[in-house]
XYZ file of C-alpha atoms in Angstrom:
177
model
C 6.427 -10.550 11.599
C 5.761 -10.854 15.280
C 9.313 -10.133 15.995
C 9.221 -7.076 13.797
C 6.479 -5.746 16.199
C 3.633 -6.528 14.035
C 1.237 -9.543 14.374
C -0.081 -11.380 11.276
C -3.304 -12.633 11.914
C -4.247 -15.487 10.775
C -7.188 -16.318 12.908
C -10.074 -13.229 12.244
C -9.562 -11.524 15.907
C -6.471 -13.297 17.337
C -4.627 -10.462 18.097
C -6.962 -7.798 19.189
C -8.826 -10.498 21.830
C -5.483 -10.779 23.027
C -4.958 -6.616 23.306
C -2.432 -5.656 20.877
C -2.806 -2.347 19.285
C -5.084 -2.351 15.856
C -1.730 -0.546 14.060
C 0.349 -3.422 15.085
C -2.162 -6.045 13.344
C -1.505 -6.979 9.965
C -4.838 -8.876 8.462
C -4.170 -11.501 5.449
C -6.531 -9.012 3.546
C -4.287 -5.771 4.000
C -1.149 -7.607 3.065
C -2.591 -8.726 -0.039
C -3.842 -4.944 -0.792
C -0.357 -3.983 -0.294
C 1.210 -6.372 -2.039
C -1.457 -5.752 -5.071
C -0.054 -2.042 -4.981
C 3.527 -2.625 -4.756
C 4.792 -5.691 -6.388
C 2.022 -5.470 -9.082
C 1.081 -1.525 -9.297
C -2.387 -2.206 -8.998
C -3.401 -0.006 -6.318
C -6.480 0.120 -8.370
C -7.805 -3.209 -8.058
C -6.407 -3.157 -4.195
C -9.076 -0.063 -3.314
C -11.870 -1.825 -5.330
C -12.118 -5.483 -4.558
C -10.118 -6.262 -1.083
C -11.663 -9.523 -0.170
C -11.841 -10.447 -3.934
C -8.504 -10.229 -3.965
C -7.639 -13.548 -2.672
C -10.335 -15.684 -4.481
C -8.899 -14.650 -7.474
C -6.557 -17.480 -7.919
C -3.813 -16.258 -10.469
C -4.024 -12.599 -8.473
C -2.805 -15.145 -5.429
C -0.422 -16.725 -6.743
C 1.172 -13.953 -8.443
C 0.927 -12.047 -4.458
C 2.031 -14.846 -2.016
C 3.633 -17.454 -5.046
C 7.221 -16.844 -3.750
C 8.213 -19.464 -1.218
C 8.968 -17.900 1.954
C 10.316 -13.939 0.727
C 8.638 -13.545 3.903
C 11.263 -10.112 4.636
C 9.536 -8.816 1.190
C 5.904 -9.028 2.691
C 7.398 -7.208 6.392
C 8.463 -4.987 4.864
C 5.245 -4.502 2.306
C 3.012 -4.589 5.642
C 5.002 -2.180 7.243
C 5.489 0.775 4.992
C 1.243 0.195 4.430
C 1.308 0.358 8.074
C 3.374 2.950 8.966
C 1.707 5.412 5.807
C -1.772 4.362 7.066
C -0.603 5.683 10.241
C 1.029 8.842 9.122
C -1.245 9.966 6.320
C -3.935 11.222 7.876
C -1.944 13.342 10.247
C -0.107 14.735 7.166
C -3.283 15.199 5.111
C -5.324 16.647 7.822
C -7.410 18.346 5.254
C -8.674 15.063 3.876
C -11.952 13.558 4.526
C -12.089 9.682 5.812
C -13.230 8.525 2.099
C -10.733 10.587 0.107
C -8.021 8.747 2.534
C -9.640 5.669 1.817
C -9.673 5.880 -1.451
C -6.259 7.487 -2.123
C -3.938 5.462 0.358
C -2.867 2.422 -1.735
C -1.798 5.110 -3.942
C 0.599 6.637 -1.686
C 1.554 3.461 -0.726
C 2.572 2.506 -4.115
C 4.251 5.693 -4.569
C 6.561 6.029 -2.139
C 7.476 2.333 -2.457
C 8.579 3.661 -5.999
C 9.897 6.670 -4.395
C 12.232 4.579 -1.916
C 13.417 1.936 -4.265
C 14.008 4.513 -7.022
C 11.880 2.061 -9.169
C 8.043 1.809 -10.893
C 8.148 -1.703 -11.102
C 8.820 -3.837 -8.195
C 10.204 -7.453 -7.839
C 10.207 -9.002 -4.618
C 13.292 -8.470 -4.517
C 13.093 -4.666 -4.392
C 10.085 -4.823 -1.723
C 13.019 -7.193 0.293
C 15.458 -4.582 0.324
C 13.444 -1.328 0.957
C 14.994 0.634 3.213
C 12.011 1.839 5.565
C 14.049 3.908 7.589
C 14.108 6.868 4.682
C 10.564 6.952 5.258
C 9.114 10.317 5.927
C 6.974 12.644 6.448
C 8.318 14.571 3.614
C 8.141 11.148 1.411
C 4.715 11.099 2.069
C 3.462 14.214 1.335
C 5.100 14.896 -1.533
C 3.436 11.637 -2.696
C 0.243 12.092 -1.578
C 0.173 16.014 -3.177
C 0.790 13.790 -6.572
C -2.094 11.028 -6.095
C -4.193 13.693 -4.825
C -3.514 15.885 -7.979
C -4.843 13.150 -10.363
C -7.265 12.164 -7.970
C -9.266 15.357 -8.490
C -8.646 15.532 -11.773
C -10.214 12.369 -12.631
C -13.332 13.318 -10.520
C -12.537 12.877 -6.882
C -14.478 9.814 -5.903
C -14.906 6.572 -5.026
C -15.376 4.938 -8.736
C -11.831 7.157 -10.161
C -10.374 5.384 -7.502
C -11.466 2.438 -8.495
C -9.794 2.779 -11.941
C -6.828 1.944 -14.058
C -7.288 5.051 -15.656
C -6.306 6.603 -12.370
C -3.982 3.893 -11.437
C -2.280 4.790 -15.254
C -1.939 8.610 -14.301
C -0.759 8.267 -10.839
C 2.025 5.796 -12.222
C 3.340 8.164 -15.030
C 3.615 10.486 -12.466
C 5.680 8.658 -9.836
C 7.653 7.726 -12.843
C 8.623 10.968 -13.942
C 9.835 11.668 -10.008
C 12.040 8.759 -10.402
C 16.413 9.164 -11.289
């Protein structure tokens, strides 16, 4: 990833003692939560339990099992990255927890949105094209989590859910050729 301009960090810390920009760090922990929403549409389980997420031994196998797709899991860090960076200044309106708890979510989505697809292989996360990413992507995404977001209740716990998770999927879907 290094070459890609981010920096996996395998060592808690490497990278920021060292001075490199917290947007350019990709933590073992954030990959997985991507990789929980994308390749396994789980954005639920991503938001709720992030450093359960790799104890969990079928959950980690199922996330980092391939041998070496290491262009899939780039690419997976950096569309997490570069929406994590661009949300907020999109959805200005949005308060620090409804960000939180929404932006595995939009990071799901617009995967979908980008490979034309609801289900993701790693093959599809491989060959995303990151360069249709945009603003416009994003929003129109986020307007859609955010719809069943508030629906549901608008906290912390819907976002914890497969209910939302369910709803937010049917929706992307239905956005989909």
């Amino acid at each position: 990833m290094k070459r890609n301009g981010l920096y996996y960090e395998r060592r808690k810390n490497y990278y920021k003692n060292q001075g490199r920009k917290r947007e350019e760090i990709v933590t073992l922990s954030f990959l997985a939560q991507c990789m929980m929403s994308i390749l396994l549409g789980r954005p639920d389980q991503a938001r709720a339990r992030p450093s359960t997420l790799l104890s969990d031994e079928a959950q980690y196998k199922k996330i980092f099992g391939q041998d070496g797709n290491l262009e899939a899991y780039y690419r997976a860090a950096s569309l997490g990255k570069q929406v994590c960076l661009r949300f907020p200044q999109i959805k200005r309106d949005l308060e620090g927890s409804q960000i939180s708890d929404i932006r595995f979510y939009v990071i799901m989505g617009v995967a979908s949105i980008l490979s034309k697809k609801d289900n993701l292989t790693f093959g599809d996360i491989e060959k995303l094209d990151l360069d249709k990413l945009s603003d416009e992507i994003i929003q129109e995404v986020a307007d859609m989590v955010l719809d069943v977001y508030l629906a549901l209740g608008g906290t912390s716990k819907t976002a914890k859910s497969y209910a939302m998770a369910t709803k937010v999927k049917e929706k992307i879907s239905l956005q989909l050729p």
